[in-house]
PDB file of C-alpha atoms in Angstrom:
ATOM      1  CA  MET U   1      30.501  16.678  -5.180  1.00 96.00           C
ATOM      2  CA  LEU U   2      29.114  15.734  -8.590  1.00 97.00           C
ATOM      3  CA  ARG U   3      25.523  14.538  -8.777  1.00 97.00           C
ATOM      4  CA  ALA U   4      23.836  12.742 -11.646  1.00 96.00           C
ATOM      5  CA  HIS U   5      21.477   9.923 -12.484  1.00 97.00           C
ATOM      6  CA  LEU U   6      21.509   6.877 -14.730  1.00 96.00           C
ATOM      7  CA  ALA U   7      18.918   4.461 -16.013  1.00 98.00           C
ATOM      8  CA  ARG U   8      18.553   1.691 -13.446  1.00 97.00           C
ATOM      9  CA  ALA U   9      19.008  -0.819 -16.304  1.00 97.00           C
ATOM     10  CA  ASN U  10      22.351   0.725 -17.334  1.00 97.00           C
ATOM     11  CA  GLU U  11      25.070  -1.904 -16.929  1.00 95.00           C
ATOM     12  CA  GLN U  12      27.416   0.729 -15.504  1.00 94.00           C
ATOM     13  CA  VAL U  13      25.323   0.972 -12.325  1.00 96.00           C
ATOM     14  CA  ALA U  14      26.691  -2.346 -11.031  1.00 94.00           C
ATOM     15  CA  ASP U  15      30.248  -1.114 -11.610  1.00 93.00           C
ATOM     16  CA  LEU U  16      29.567   2.102  -9.671  1.00 94.00           C
ATOM     17  CA  ARG U  17      28.178   0.447  -6.540  1.00 92.00           C
ATOM     18  CA  GLY U  18      30.493  -0.074  -3.597  1.00 89.00           C
ATOM     19  CA  GLY U  19      32.572   3.071  -3.850  1.00 92.00           C
ATOM     20  CA  ALA U  20      34.134   2.575  -7.254  1.00 94.00           C
ATOM     21  CA  ALA U  21      36.790   4.932  -8.549  1.00 96.00           C
ATOM     22  CA  ALA U  22      35.417   7.250 -11.232  1.00 96.00           C
ATOM     23  CA  LEU U  23      36.814   9.541 -13.888  1.00 97.00           C
ATOM     24  CA  VAL U  24      34.570  12.246 -15.357  1.00 97.00           C
ATOM     25  CA  LEU U  25      35.718  14.346 -18.311  1.00 98.00           C
ATOM     26  CA  PHE U  26      34.436  17.854 -18.967  1.00 98.00           C
ATOM     27  CA  ARG U  27      35.312  18.952 -22.475  1.00 97.00           C
ATOM     28  CA  GLY U  28      35.498  22.636 -23.266  1.00 97.00           C
ATOM     29  CA  PRO U  29      35.845  24.422 -26.580  1.00 97.00           C
ATOM     30  CA  HIS U  30      37.953  22.577 -29.142  1.00 98.00           C
ATOM     31  CA  ALA U  31      38.720  23.009 -32.833  1.00 98.00           C
ATOM     32  CA  TYR U  32      40.989  22.039 -35.690  1.00 98.00           C
ATOM     33  CA  VAL U  33      43.827  24.511 -36.328  1.00 99.00           C
ATOM     34  CA  SER U  34      44.917  24.883 -39.944  1.00 98.00           C
ATOM     35  CA  PRO U  35      48.625  25.537 -40.523  1.00 98.00           C
ATOM     36  CA  SER U  36      47.590  28.087 -43.136  1.00 98.00           C
ATOM     37  CA  TRP U  37      46.553  30.387 -40.275  1.00 98.00           C
ATOM     38  CA  TYR U  38      50.117  30.680 -38.966  1.00 98.00           C
ATOM     39  CA  ALA U  39      52.051  33.786 -39.995  1.00 97.00           C
ATOM     40  CA  SER U  40      55.211  31.666 -39.712  1.00 97.00           C
ATOM     41  CA  LYS U  41      54.017  29.466 -42.604  1.00 96.00           C
ATOM     42  CA  ARG U  42      54.951  32.268 -44.992  1.00 95.00           C
ATOM     43  CA  VAL U  43      58.353  32.711 -43.306  1.00 96.00           C
ATOM     44  CA  HIS U  44      59.724  29.156 -43.016  1.00 96.00           C
ATOM     45  CA  GLY U  45      56.879  26.729 -43.793  1.00 95.00           C
ATOM     46  CA  LYS U  46      57.656  24.570 -40.739  1.00 96.00           C
ATOM     47  CA  VAL U  47      54.048  24.188 -39.612  1.00 97.00           C
ATOM     48  CA  VAL U  48      51.584  21.315 -39.321  1.00 97.00           C
ATOM     49  CA  PRO U  49      47.879  21.041 -38.485  1.00 98.00           C
ATOM     50  CA  THR U  50      46.877  20.535 -34.870  1.00 98.00           C
ATOM     51  CA  TRP U  51      43.895  20.610 -32.527  1.00 98.00           C
ATOM     52  CA  ASN U  52      43.289  23.147 -29.751  1.00 98.00           C
ATOM     53  CA  TYR U  53      41.304  21.953 -26.733  1.00 98.00           C
ATOM     54  CA  VAL U  54      40.408  22.440 -23.089  1.00 98.00           C
ATOM     55  CA  VAL U  55      39.484  19.532 -20.815  1.00 98.00           C
ATOM     56  CA  VAL U  56      39.076  18.959 -17.079  1.00 98.00           C
ATOM     57  CA  GLN U  57      39.312  15.538 -15.448  1.00 98.00           C
ATOM     58  CA  ALA U  58      37.507  14.957 -12.161  1.00 98.00           C
ATOM     59  CA  ARG U  59      38.465  11.833 -10.206  1.00 98.00           C
ATOM     60  CA  GLY U  60      36.622  10.552  -7.190  1.00 98.00           C
ATOM     61  CA  THR U  61      34.651   7.840  -5.456  1.00 98.00           C
ATOM     62  CA  THR U  62      31.103   6.900  -6.403  1.00 97.00           C
ATOM     63  CA  ARG U  63      27.998   6.295  -4.361  1.00 97.00           C
ATOM     64  CA  VAL U  64      24.828   4.916  -5.970  1.00 98.00           C
ATOM     65  CA  ILE U  65      21.619   6.289  -4.453  1.00 98.00           C
ATOM     66  CA  ASP U  66      18.228   4.569  -4.573  1.00 96.00           C
ATOM     67  CA  ASP U  67      16.373   7.063  -2.348  1.00 97.00           C
ATOM     68  CA  PRO U  68      13.294   8.447  -4.192  1.00 96.00           C
ATOM     69  CA  ALA U  69      13.427  11.750  -2.251  1.00 97.00           C
ATOM     70  CA  TRP U  70      17.071  12.306  -3.287  1.00 98.00           C
ATOM     71  CA  LEU U  71      16.232  11.429  -6.894  1.00 98.00           C
ATOM     72  CA  LEU U  72      13.263  13.806  -6.949  1.00 97.00           C
ATOM     73  CA  GLU U  73      15.408  16.637  -5.569  1.00 97.00           C
ATOM     74  CA  GLN U  74      18.182  15.938  -8.108  1.00 96.00           C
ATOM     75  CA  ILE U  75      15.763  15.783 -11.054  1.00 97.00           C
ATOM     76  CA  ALA U  76      13.993  18.961  -9.911  1.00 96.00           C
ATOM     77  CA  ALA U  77      17.303  20.856  -9.601  1.00 96.00           C
ATOM     78  CA  LEU U  78      18.529  19.602 -12.978  1.00 96.00           C
ATOM     79  CA  THR U  79      15.249  20.498 -14.657  1.00 96.00           C
ATOM     80  CA  THR U  80      15.200  23.964 -13.093  1.00 96.00           C
ATOM     81  CA  ALA U  81      18.722  24.624 -14.376  1.00 96.00           C
ATOM     82  CA  ALA U  82      17.848  23.425 -17.894  1.00 97.00           C
ATOM     83  CA  GLU U  83      14.437  25.097 -18.125  1.00 97.00           C
ATOM     84  CA  SER U  84      14.984  28.394 -16.287  1.00 95.00           C
ATOM     85  CA  ASP U  85      15.653  30.524 -19.373  1.00 96.00           C
ATOM     86  CA  ARG U  86      12.665  29.232 -21.352  1.00 97.00           C
ATOM     87  CA  PRO U  87       9.531  31.366 -21.794  1.00 98.00           C
ATOM     88  CA  GLU U  88       7.369  28.679 -20.132  1.00 96.00           C
ATOM     89  CA  PRO U  89       9.721  26.563 -18.029  1.00 97.00           C
ATOM     90  CA  TRP U  90       8.604  23.028 -17.299  1.00 97.00           C
ATOM     91  CA  THR U  91       8.845  21.841 -13.694  1.00 95.00           C
ATOM     92  CA  VAL U  92       8.517  18.404 -12.171  1.00 96.00           C
ATOM     93  CA  ALA U  93       5.289  19.626 -10.544  1.00 95.00           C
ATOM     94  CA  ASP U  94       3.772  19.956 -14.044  1.00 97.00           C
ATOM     95  CA  ALA U  95       3.605  16.155 -14.354  1.00 97.00           C
ATOM     96  CA  PRO U  96       1.198  13.955 -12.363  1.00 98.00           C
ATOM     97  CA  ASP U  97       2.737  12.635  -9.118  1.00 96.00           C
ATOM     98  CA  ASP U  98       2.139   8.973  -9.967  1.00 97.00           C
ATOM     99  CA  PHE U  99       3.829   9.443 -13.352  1.00 98.00           C
ATOM    100  CA  VAL U 100       6.856  11.107 -11.741  1.00 97.00           C
ATOM    101  CA  ARG U 101       7.110   8.309  -9.148  1.00 96.00           C
ATOM    102  CA  ALA U 102       7.032   5.699 -11.922  1.00 97.00           C
ATOM    103  CA  GLN U 103       9.744   7.532 -13.858  1.00 97.00           C
ATOM    104  CA  LEU U 104      11.932   7.762 -10.740  1.00 97.00           C
ATOM    105  CA  GLU U 105      11.729   3.976 -10.327  1.00 97.00           C
ATOM    106  CA  GLY U 106      13.619   3.648 -13.599  1.00 98.00           C
ATOM    107  CA  ILE U 107      16.697   5.592 -12.458  1.00 98.00           C
ATOM    108  CA  VAL U 108      19.350   5.610  -9.752  1.00 98.00           C
ATOM    109  CA  GLY U 109      21.282   8.561  -8.440  1.00 98.00           C
ATOM    110  CA  VAL U 110      25.045   8.817  -8.456  1.00 97.00           C
ATOM    111  CA  GLU U 111      27.265  11.034  -6.357  1.00 97.00           C
ATOM    112  CA  ILE U 112      30.964  11.332  -6.998  1.00 98.00           C
ATOM    113  CA  ALA U 113      33.030  12.719  -4.142  1.00 98.00           C
ATOM    114  CA  VAL U 114      35.731  14.488  -6.149  1.00 98.00           C
ATOM    115  CA  ASP U 115      39.206  14.175  -4.680  1.00 98.00           C
ATOM    116  CA  ARG U 116      41.232  15.372  -7.658  1.00 98.00           C
ATOM    117  CA  LEU U 117      40.732  17.860 -10.492  1.00 98.00           C
ATOM    118  CA  GLU U 118      43.188  18.184 -13.338  1.00 98.00           C
ATOM    119  CA  GLY U 119      42.970  20.586 -16.245  1.00 98.00           C
ATOM    120  CA  LYS U 120      44.664  20.272 -19.608  1.00 97.00           C
ATOM    121  CA  TRP U 121      44.639  22.841 -22.349  1.00 97.00           C
ATOM    122  CA  LYS U 122      46.295  23.455 -25.669  1.00 98.00           C
ATOM    123  CA  VAL U 123      45.284  26.822 -27.038  1.00 98.00           C
ATOM    124  CA  SER U 124      48.245  27.736 -29.261  1.00 98.00           C
ATOM    125  CA  GLN U 125      50.037  29.175 -26.214  1.00 96.00           C
ATOM    126  CA  ASN U 126      53.335  27.776 -27.540  1.00 96.00           C
ATOM    127  CA  ARG U 127      53.149  29.824 -30.755  1.00 97.00           C
ATOM    128  CA  SER U 128      54.381  33.347 -31.472  1.00 97.00           C
ATOM    129  CA  ARG U 129      51.974  36.236 -30.987  1.00 97.00           C
ATOM    130  CA  GLU U 130      51.621  36.589 -34.773  1.00 97.00           C
ATOM    131  CA  ASP U 131      50.723  32.907 -35.129  1.00 98.00           C
ATOM    132  CA  ARG U 132      48.240  33.137 -32.230  1.00 98.00           C
ATOM    133  CA  VAL U 133      46.529  36.126 -33.850  1.00 98.00           C
ATOM    134  CA  GLY U 134      46.269  34.168 -37.106  1.00 98.00           C
ATOM    135  CA  VAL U 135      44.800  31.147 -35.317  1.00 98.00           C
ATOM    136  CA  ALA U 136      42.276  33.293 -33.428  1.00 98.00           C
ATOM    137  CA  ASP U 137      41.216  34.991 -36.673  1.00 98.00           C
ATOM    138  CA  GLY U 138      40.963  31.638 -38.461  1.00 98.00           C
ATOM    139  CA  LEU U 139      38.903  30.086 -35.673  1.00 99.00           C
ATOM    140  CA  ARG U 140      36.516  33.050 -35.622  1.00 98.00           C
ATOM    141  CA  ALA U 141      36.121  32.847 -39.417  1.00 98.00           C
ATOM    142  CA  ALA U 142      35.309  29.135 -39.032  1.00 98.00           C
ATOM    143  CA  GLY U 143      32.643  29.927 -36.401  1.00 98.00           C
ATOM    144  CA  HIS U 144      34.641  28.672 -33.394  1.00 98.00           C
ATOM    145  CA  HIS U 145      34.307  31.869 -31.356  1.00 98.00           C
ATOM    146  CA  GLU U 146      34.681  30.211 -27.936  1.00 98.00           C
ATOM    147  CA  ALA U 147      37.890  28.435 -28.980  1.00 98.00           C
ATOM    148  CA  ALA U 148      39.218  31.689 -30.468  1.00 98.00           C
ATOM    149  CA  GLY U 149      38.492  33.545 -27.227  1.00 97.00           C
ATOM    150  CA  LEU U 150      40.765  31.219 -25.248  1.00 97.00           C
ATOM    151  CA  ILE U 151      43.900  32.037 -27.224  1.00 97.00           C
ATOM    152  CA  PRO U 152      46.253  34.357 -25.300  1.00 95.00           C
ATOM    153  CA  LEU U 153      46.899  37.402 -27.468  1.00 94.00           C
ATOM    154  CA  ASP U 154      49.016  39.528 -25.118  1.00 85.00           C
TER     155      ASP U 154
END
């Protein structure tokens, strides 16, 4: 189950009511791959630029939620997750109750009952080990450490 919230005024809310089908994309590390990083460039030159990526698609059915108690719980959980590593984490309880209630009136909750997950990835897995090492080194040099870490080197 995915849980989120949207502004009540968001035009998408009307489309989500009534059990609409939904597609949610989760994008992972991604980066441009220069053909100059391939060892095979020096051997035969048959290389082109590309893009490495990781993505997950979640498909499911939506439910729009107007219940203030559900919204408060969702906002509190989201805030706790986002604030927990801060030196002075903010909590919903830090704001006046009437202010929080007014803010909640401006949003609706959304649940998506996920019935299908599909992952796609292109991380130079089709290249030789030498080319993959070159891509990983190039990505690290360009500051794309997460993308480099996904390349299979064995």
